[in-house]
Coordinates of C-alpha atoms in Angstrom, one line a residue:
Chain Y
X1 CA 124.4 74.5 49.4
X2 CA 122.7 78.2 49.8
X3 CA 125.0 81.0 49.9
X4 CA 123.9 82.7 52.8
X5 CA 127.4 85.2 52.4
X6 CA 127.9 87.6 55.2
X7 CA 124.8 86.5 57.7
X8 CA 125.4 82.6 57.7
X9 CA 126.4 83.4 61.5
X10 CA 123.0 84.5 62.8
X11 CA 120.8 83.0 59.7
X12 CA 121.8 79.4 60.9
X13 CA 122.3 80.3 64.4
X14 CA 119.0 81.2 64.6
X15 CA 117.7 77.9 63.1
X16 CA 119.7 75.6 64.7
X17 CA 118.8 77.6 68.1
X18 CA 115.3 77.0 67.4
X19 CA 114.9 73.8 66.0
X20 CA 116.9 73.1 69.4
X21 CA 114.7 74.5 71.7
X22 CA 111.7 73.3 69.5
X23 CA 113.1 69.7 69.2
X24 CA 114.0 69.9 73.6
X25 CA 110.0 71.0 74.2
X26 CA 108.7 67.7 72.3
X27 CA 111.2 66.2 73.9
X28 CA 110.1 66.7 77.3
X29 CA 106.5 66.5 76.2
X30 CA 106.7 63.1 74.4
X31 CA 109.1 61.7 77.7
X32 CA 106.6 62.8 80.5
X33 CA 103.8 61.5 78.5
X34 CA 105.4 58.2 78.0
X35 CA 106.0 58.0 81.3
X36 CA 102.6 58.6 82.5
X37 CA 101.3 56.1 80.6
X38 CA 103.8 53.5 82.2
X39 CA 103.2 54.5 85.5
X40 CA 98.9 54.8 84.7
X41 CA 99.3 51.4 83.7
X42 CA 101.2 50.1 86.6
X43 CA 99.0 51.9 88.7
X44 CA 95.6 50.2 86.9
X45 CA 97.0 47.0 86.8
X46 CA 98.0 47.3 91.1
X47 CA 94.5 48.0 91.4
X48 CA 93.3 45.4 89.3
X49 CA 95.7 43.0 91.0
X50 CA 94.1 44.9 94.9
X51 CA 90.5 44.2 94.2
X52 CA 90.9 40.2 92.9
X53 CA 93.1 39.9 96.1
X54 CA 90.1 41.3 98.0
X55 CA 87.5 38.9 95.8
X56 CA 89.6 36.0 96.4
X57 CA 89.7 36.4 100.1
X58 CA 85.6 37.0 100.2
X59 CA 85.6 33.6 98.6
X60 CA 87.1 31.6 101.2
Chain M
X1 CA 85.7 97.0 107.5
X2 CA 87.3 100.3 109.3
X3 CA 87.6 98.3 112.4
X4 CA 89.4 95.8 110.6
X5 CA 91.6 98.7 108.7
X6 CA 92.7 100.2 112.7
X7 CA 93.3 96.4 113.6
X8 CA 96.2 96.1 110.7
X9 CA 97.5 99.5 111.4
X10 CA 97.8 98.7 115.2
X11 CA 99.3 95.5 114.1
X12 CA 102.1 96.9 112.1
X13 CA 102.7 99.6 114.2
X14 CA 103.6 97.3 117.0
X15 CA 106.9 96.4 117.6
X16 CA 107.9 94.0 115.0
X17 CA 105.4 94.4 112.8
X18 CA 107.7 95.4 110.1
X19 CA 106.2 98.9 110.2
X20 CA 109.4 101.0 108.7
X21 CA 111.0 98.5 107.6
X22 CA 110.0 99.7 104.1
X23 CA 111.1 102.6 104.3
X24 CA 114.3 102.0 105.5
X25 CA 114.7 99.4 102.7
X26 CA 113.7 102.5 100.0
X27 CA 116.5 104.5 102.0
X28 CA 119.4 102.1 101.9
X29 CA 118.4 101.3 97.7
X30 CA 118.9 104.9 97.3
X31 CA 122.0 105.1 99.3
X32 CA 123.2 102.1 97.5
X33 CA 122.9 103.2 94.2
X34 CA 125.5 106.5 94.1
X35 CA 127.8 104.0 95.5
X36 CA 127.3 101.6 92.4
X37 CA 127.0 104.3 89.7
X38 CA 129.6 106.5 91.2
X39 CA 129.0 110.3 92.3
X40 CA 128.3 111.9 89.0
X41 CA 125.5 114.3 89.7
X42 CA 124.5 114.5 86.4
X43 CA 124.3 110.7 85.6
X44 CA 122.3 110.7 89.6
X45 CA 119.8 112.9 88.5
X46 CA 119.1 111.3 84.9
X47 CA 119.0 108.1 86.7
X48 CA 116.8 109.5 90.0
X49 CA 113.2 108.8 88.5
X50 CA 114.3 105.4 88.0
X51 CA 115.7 104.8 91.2
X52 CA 113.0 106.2 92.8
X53 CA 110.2 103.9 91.6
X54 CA 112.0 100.7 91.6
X55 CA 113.2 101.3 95.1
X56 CA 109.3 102.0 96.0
X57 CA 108.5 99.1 94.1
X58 CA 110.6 97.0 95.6
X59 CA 110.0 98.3 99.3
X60 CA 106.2 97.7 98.8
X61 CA 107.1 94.1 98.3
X62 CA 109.2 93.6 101.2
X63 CA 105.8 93.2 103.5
X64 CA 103.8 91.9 101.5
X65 CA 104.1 87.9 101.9
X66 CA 103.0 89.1 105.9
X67 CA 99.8 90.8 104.3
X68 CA 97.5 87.7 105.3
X69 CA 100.1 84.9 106.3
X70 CA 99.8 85.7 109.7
X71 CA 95.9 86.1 109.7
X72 CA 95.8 82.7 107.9
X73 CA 98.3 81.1 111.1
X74 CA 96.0 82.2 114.2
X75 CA 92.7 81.4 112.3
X76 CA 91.2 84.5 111.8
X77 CA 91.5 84.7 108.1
X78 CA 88.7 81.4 108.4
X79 CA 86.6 84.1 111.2
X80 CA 86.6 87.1 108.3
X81 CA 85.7 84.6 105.1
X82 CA 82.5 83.2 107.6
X83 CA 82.1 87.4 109.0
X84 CA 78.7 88.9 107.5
X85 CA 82.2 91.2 105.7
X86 CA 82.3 90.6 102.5
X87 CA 85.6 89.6 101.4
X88 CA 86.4 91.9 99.1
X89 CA 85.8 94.8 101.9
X90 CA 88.5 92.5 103.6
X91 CA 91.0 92.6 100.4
X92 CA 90.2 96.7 100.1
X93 CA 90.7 96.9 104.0
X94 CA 94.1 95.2 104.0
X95 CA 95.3 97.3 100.7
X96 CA 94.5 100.7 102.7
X97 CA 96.3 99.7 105.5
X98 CA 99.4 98.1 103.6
X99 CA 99.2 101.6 101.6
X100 CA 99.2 103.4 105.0
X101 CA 102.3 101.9 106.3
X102 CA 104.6 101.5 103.0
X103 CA 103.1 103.5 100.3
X104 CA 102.3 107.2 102.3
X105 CA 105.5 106.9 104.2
X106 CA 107.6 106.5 100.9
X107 CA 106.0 109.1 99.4
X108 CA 106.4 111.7 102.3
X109 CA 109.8 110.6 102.2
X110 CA 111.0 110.5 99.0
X111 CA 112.2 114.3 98.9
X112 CA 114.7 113.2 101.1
X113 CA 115.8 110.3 98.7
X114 CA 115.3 112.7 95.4
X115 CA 117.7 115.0 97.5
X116 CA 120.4 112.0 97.6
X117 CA 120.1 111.8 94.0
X118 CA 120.3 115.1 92.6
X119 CA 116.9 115.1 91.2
X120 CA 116.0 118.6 89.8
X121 CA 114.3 120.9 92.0
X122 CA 111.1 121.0 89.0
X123 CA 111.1 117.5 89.4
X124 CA 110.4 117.5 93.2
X125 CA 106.3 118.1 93.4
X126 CA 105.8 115.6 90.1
X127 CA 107.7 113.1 92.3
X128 CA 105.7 113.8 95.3
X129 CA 102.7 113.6 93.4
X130 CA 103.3 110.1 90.9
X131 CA 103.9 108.0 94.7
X132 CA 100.8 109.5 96.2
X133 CA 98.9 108.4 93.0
X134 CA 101.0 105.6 92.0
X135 CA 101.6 103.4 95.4
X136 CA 98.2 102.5 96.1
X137 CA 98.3 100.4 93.0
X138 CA 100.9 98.7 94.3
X139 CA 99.2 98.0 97.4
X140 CA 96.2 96.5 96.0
X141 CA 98.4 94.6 93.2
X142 CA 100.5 93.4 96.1
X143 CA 97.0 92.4 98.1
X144 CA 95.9 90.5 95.5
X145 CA 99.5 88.5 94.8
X146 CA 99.4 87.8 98.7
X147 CA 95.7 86.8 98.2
X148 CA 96.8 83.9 95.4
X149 CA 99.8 82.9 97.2
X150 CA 98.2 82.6 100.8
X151 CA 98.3 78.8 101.5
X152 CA 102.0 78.5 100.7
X153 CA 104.7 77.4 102.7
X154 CA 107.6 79.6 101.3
X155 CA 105.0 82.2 99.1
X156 CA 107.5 84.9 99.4
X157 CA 109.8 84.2 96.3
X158 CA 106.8 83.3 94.3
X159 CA 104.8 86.3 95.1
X160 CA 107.5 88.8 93.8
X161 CA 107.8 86.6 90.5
X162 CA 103.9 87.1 90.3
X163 CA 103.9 90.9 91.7
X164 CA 106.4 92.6 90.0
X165 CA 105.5 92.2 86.4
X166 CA 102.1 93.5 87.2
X167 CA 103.8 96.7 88.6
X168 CA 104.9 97.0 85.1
X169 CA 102.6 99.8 84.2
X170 CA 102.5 101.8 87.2
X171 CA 106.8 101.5 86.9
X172 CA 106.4 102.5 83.6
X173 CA 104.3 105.6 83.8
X174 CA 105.0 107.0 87.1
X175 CA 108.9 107.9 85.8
X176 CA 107.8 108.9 83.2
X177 CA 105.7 111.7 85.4
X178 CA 108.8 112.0 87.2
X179 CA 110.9 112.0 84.5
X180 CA 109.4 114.4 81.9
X181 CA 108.3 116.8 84.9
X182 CA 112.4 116.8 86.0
X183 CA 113.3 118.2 82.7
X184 CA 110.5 120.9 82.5
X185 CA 108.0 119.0 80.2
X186 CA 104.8 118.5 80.3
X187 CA 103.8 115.8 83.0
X188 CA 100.1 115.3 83.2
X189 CA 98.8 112.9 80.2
X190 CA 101.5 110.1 82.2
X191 CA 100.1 111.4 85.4
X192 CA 96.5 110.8 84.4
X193 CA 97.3 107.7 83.1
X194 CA 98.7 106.3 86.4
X195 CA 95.5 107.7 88.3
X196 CA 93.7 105.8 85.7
X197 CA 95.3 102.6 86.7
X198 CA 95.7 103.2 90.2
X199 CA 91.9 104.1 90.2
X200 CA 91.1 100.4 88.1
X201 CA 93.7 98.5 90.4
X202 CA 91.6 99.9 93.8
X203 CA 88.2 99.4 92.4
X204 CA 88.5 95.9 89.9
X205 CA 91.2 93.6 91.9
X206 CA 90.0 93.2 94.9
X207 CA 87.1 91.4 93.6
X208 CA 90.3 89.2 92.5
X209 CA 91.6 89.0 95.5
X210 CA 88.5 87.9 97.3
X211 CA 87.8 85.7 94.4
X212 CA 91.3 84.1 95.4
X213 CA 91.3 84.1 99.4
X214 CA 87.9 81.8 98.3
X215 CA 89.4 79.6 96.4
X216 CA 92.3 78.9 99.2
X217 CA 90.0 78.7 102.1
X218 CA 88.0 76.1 100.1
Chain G
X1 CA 76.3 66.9 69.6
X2 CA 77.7 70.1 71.1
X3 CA 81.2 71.6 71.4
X4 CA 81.0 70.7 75.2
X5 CA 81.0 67.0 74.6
X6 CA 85.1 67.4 74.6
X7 CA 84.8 69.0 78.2
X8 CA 84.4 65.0 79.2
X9 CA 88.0 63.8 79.9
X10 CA 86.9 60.1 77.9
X11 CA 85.2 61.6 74.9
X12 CA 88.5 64.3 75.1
X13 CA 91.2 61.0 75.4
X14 CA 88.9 59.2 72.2
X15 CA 89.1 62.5 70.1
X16 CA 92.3 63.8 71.0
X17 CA 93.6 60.3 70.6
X18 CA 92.2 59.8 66.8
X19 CA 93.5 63.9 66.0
X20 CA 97.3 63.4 67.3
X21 CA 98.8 61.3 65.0
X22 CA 97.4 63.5 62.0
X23 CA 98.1 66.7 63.9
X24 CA 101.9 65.3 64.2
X25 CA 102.2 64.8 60.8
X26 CA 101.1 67.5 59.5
X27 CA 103.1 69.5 61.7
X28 CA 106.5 67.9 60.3
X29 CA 105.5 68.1 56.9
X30 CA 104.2 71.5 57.0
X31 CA 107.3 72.3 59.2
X32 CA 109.7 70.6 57.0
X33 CA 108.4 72.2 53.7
X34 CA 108.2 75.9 54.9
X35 CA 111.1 75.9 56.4
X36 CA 113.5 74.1 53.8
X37 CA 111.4 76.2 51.3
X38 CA 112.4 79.1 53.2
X39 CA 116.0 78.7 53.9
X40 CA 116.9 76.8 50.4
X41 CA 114.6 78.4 48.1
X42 CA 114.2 81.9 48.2
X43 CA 115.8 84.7 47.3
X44 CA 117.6 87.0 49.7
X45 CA 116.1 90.7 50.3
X46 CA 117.8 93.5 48.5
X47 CA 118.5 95.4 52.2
X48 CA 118.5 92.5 54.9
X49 CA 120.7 90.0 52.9
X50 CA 120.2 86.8 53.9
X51 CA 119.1 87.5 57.4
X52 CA 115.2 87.6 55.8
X53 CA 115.1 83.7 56.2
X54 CA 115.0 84.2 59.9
X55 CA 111.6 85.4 59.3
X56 CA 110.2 81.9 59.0
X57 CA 110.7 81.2 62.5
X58 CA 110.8 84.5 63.8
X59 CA 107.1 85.8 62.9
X60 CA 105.3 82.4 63.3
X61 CA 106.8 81.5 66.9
X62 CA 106.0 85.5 67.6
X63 CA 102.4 84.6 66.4
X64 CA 102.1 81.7 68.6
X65 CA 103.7 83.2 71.7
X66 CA 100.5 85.8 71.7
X67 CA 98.2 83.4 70.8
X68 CA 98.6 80.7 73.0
X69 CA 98.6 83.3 76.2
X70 CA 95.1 84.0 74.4
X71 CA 93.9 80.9 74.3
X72 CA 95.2 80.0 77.2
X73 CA 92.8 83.0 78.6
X74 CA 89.7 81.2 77.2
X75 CA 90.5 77.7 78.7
X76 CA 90.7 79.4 82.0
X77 CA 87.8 81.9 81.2
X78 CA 85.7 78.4 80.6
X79 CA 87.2 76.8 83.5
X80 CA 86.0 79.5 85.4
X81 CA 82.7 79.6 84.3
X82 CA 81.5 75.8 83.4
X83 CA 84.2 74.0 85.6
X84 CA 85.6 71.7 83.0
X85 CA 88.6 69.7 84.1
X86 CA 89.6 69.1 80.6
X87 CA 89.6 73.1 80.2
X88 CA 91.8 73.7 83.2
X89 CA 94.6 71.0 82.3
X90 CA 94.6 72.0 78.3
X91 CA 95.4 75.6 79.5
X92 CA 98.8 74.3 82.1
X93 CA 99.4 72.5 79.1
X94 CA 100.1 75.4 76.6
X95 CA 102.1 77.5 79.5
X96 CA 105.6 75.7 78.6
X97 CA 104.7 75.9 74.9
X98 CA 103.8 79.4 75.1
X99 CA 107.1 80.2 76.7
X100 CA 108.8 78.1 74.6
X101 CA 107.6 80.2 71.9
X102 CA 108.6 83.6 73.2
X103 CA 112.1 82.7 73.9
X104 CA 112.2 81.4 69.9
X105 CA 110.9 84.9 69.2
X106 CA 113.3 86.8 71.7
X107 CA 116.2 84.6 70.5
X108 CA 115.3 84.5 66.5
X109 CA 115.0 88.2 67.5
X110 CA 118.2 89.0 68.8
X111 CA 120.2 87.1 66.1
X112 CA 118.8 89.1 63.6
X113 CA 118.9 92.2 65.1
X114 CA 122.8 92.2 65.7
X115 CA 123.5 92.3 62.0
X116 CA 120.5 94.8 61.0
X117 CA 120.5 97.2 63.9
X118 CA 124.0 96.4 65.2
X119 CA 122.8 95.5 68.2
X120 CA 121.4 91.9 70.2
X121 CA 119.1 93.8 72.1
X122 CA 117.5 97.0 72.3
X123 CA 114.1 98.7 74.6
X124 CA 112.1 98.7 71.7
X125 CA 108.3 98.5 72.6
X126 CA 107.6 95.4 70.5
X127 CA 110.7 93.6 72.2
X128 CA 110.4 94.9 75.9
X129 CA 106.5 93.4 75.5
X130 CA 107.6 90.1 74.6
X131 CA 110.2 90.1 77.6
X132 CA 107.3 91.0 80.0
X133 CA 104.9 88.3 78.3
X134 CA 107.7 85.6 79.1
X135 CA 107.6 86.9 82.8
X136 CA 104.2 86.8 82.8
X137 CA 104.5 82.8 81.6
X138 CA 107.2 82.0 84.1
X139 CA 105.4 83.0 86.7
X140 CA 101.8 81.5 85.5
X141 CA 103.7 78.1 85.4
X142 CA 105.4 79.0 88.9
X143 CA 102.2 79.4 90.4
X144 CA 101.0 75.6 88.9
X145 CA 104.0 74.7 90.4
X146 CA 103.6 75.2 93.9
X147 CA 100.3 74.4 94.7
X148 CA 99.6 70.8 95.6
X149 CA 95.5 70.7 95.3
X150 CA 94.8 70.1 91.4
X151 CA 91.5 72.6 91.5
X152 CA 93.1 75.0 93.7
X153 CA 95.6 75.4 91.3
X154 CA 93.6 75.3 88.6
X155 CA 91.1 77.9 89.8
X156 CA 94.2 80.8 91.2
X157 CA 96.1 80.2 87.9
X158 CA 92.9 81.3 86.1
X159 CA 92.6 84.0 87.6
X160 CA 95.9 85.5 87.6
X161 CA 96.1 84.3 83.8
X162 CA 92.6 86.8 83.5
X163 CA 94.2 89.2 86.1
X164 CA 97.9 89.1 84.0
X165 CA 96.6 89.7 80.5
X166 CA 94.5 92.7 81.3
X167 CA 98.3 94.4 82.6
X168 CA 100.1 92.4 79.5
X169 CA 97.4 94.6 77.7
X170 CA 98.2 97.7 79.9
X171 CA 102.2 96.8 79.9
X172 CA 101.8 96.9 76.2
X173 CA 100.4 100.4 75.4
X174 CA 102.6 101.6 78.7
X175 CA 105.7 100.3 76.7
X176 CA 104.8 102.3 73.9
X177 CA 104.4 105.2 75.2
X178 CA 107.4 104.7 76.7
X179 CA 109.7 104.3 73.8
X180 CA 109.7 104.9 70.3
X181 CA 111.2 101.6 68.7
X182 CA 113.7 100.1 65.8
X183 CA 111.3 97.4 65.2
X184 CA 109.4 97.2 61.7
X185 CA 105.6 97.5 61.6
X186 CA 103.6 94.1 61.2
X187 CA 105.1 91.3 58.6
X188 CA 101.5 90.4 57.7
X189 CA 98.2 92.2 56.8
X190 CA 95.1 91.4 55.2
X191 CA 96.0 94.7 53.3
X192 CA 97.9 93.5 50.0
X193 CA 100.1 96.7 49.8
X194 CA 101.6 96.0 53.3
X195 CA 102.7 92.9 53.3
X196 CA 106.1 91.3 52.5
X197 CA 106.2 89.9 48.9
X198 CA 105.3 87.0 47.4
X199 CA 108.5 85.2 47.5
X200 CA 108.7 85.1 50.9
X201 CA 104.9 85.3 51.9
X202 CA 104.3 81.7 50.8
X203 CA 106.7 79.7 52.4
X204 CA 105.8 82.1 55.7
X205 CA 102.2 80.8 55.4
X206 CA 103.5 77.1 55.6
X207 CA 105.9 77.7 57.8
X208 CA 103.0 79.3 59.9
X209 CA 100.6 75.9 59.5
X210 CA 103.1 73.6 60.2
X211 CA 104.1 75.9 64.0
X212 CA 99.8 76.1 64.6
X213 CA 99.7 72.4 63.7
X214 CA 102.7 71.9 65.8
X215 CA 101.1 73.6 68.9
X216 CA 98.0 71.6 68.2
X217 CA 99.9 68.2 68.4
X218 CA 102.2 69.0 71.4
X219 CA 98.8 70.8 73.7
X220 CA 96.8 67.7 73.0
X221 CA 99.9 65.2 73.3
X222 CA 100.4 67.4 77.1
X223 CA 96.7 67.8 77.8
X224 CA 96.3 63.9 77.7
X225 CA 99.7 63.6 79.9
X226 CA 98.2 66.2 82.3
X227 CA 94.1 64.0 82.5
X228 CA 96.3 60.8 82.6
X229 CA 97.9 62.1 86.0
X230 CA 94.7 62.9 87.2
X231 CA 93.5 59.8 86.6
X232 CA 96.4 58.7 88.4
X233 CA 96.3 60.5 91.3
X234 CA 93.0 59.3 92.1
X235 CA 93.5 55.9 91.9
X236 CA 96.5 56.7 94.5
X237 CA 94.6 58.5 96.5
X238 CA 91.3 55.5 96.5
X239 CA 94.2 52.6 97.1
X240 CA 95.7 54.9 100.2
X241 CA 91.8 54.9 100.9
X242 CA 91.1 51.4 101.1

């Protein structure tokens, strides 16, 4: 392990606060984009789903 | 465009049009503060340049989210962006007259509020003069904050977020005026420098502002 | 083929799709290197102690809190001009990076300025502009916030990101002038003399890549978030249609 003596308070503090805050914004980004595609998809496959309904209904 | 200007200023002066409210806001901030900071009148009148402009700053905002909210309500903001008036001559119009009700009366008043605060006498004319050069910046920063935040429901929280850390500058160099010219230094290069901006803020944004009333009317 | 090819959301989701994963990667190795280079393996300064290895975080996140308000000023600055969606979305999508960013800086900054200057914070030009810089974000991403038209949005956020950096600009030189400050003159210069040495200069280079690569990865990873809810919200707004 490094001896960071006197300043080991602030050195890591101000590591672990930012790997934090780093680590919290890809986070978030990685989650909402995840979740987008989810609901894209749902969303693509409703209308999918809406216009055969609407072809199957000009068929009878 | 000057009929327009005499329309606002009859507006506000009406009853209710939040004409003096302003000022009475500036008034009770600087009555406030001694009774936060205590009665020291030496701490009062280091702190006095301070006060001053923040209190301005902050009065100039209080009427601003009105600037073209009500216009946009009864319809007539739709009337001036179809008027042969350009709107930027709208934008400059509304600036002069939200100048003429909040910026001129703070700055004829503010003797009375550097009286409060035990500014020094030297620092009374440089005081005088940083408002009447500083405040229509403020004004037309303000315009253009009301201009982006127009089609809000609840704009007014917003447009102090957005507003205040454009008044940055103008905060920043007109106490410094104040400031050096209350201790007997030289007080022009700030002075200058806040004409400058004042001078860019009246002639560049309201070409933003119109650019931004477009985009909401859209 | 020109550089406007990308402006089309598809050929932006094929691209941006085929650069992410690289983008990632070399963001964690770059990352990982410079930083366990820098906080394992070097020396301390003579003066700061220890404290130096804050610099690996410090300058780069203070780097790319300026640069991405920058970019962000050419996205809008093209949206403006050319109208390209892709433009619009890619520059809300490096606001929360950006500010992200500057509180790094601002907090990186305040740990190391208690040990060196004895205090967390002080009015020191440099600092005071990167506290205005993270209004200036907050309220850029306020303003996306509240409005519920896409291109409206889109079009008053460019502006007040061109109206806000010509007073960032102004704040700047105002805070100067304002206050003589604690804080030391740039970390790096093309100019060999004035840079910080070797020992340290190497591992700040990587740790610099691996933050730019970083940015890279997380803009295009929220730039594709942002077209996909476009895409979205249309096909909302055609079923409610039909």
């Amino acid at each position: 392990m490094v001896d960071l003596g006197k300043y080991a308070v602030p050195v890591i503090g101000s590591y672990v606060a930012s790997l934090a805050l780093l680590a919290a914004l890809v986070g978030l980004t990685v989650w909402q984009g995840a979740r987008m595609v989810r609901a894209l998809r749902q969303a693509e496959a409703d209308a999918e789903a809406a216009a055969q309904a609407t072809e199957t209904d000009h068929a009878h | 465009m000057t009929a327009l200007f005499w329309r606002d200023l009859r507006l506000a002066l009406r009853a209710g049009g939040g004409f003096g409210l302003g000022l009475a806001f500036f008034f009770i901030v600087a009555v406030l503060v001694p009774l936060g900071v205590g009665p020291e009148p030496t701490t009062l009148a280091r702190i006095a340049p301070g006060i001053c402009w923040v209190a301005a700053l902050l009065a100039s905002l209080l009427s601003l989210d009105r600037l073209f909210a009500l216009d946009q309500e009864d319809g007539s903001l739709d009337l001036l962006a179809t008027a042969p008036l350009p709107l930027e001559s709208v934008a400059t119009a509304k600036t002069a007259a939200h100048w003429v009700t909040t910026g001129l009366p703070l700055t004829l008043a503010s003797p009375v509020v550097a009286m409060l605060l035990n500014l020094p006498a030297a620092g009374y004319p440089w005081l005088v003069a940083a408002l009447f050069l500083g405040t229509p910046a403020l004004s037309a920063i303000g315009t253009f904050g009301a201009a982006l935040t127009v089609g809000l429901k609840r704009g007014g929280l917003l447009l102090s977020l957005l507003v205040l850390p454009l008044y940055i500058p103008t905060l920043i160099f007109g106490a410094e005026v104040v400031r050096r010219g209350a201790v007997g230094m030289t007080a022009t290069p700030p002075l200058i420098l806040l004409a400058g901006i004042t001078a860019g803020a009246i002639g560049l944004l309201p070409f933003a502002s119109a650019a931004a009333l477009r985009m909401n009317l859209r | 083929m020109s550089l406007w090819e990308y402006a089309n959301p598809k050929k932006f989701m094929e691209t941006s799709g085929r650069i992410l994963p690289w983008a990632s990667g070399l963001a964690a190795v770059a990352l990982c290197v410079g930083l366990v280079w820098g906080f394992f393996f070097t020396p301390d300064d003579y003066r700061q102690g220890s404290t130096v290895k804050i610099i690996y975080i410090h300058v780069p996140s203070a780097m790319m809190a300026i640069n991405i308000w920058v970019m962000m000023l050419v996205t809008s600055l093209i949206w403006l001009v050319r109208r390209h969606h892709v433009s619009a979305l890619a520059a809300k999508a490096a606001a929360p990076i950006g500010l992200t960013m500057t509180l790094i800086a601002l907090a990186t900054g305040a740990l190391w300025g208690q040990p060196m200057w004895g205090t967390w914070w002080a009015w020191d030009p440099r600092l005071t502009s990167f506290l205005i810089l993270c209004l200036f974000y907050l309220g850029y991403m306020a303003l996306w916030q509240a409005i519920d038209n896409p291109d409206t949005a889109a079009d008053l956020t460019a502006v007040l990101c061109l109206v806000g950096s010509v007073f960032a600009l102004l704040s700047r030189y105002a805070v100067n002038f304002w206050s003589q400050g604690l804080h030391q003159g740039a970390s790096l210069s093309l100019d060999k003399k004035e840079n910080v040495s070797d020992v340290f200069y190497f591992p700040l280079l990587v740790s610099i890549a691996g933050f730019v690569a970083l940015f890279v990865a997380l803009m295009l990873l929220r730039t594709r978030t942002e077209i996909r809810g476009r895409r979205l919200r249309a096909l909302m707004a055609r079923q409610r249609g039909a």
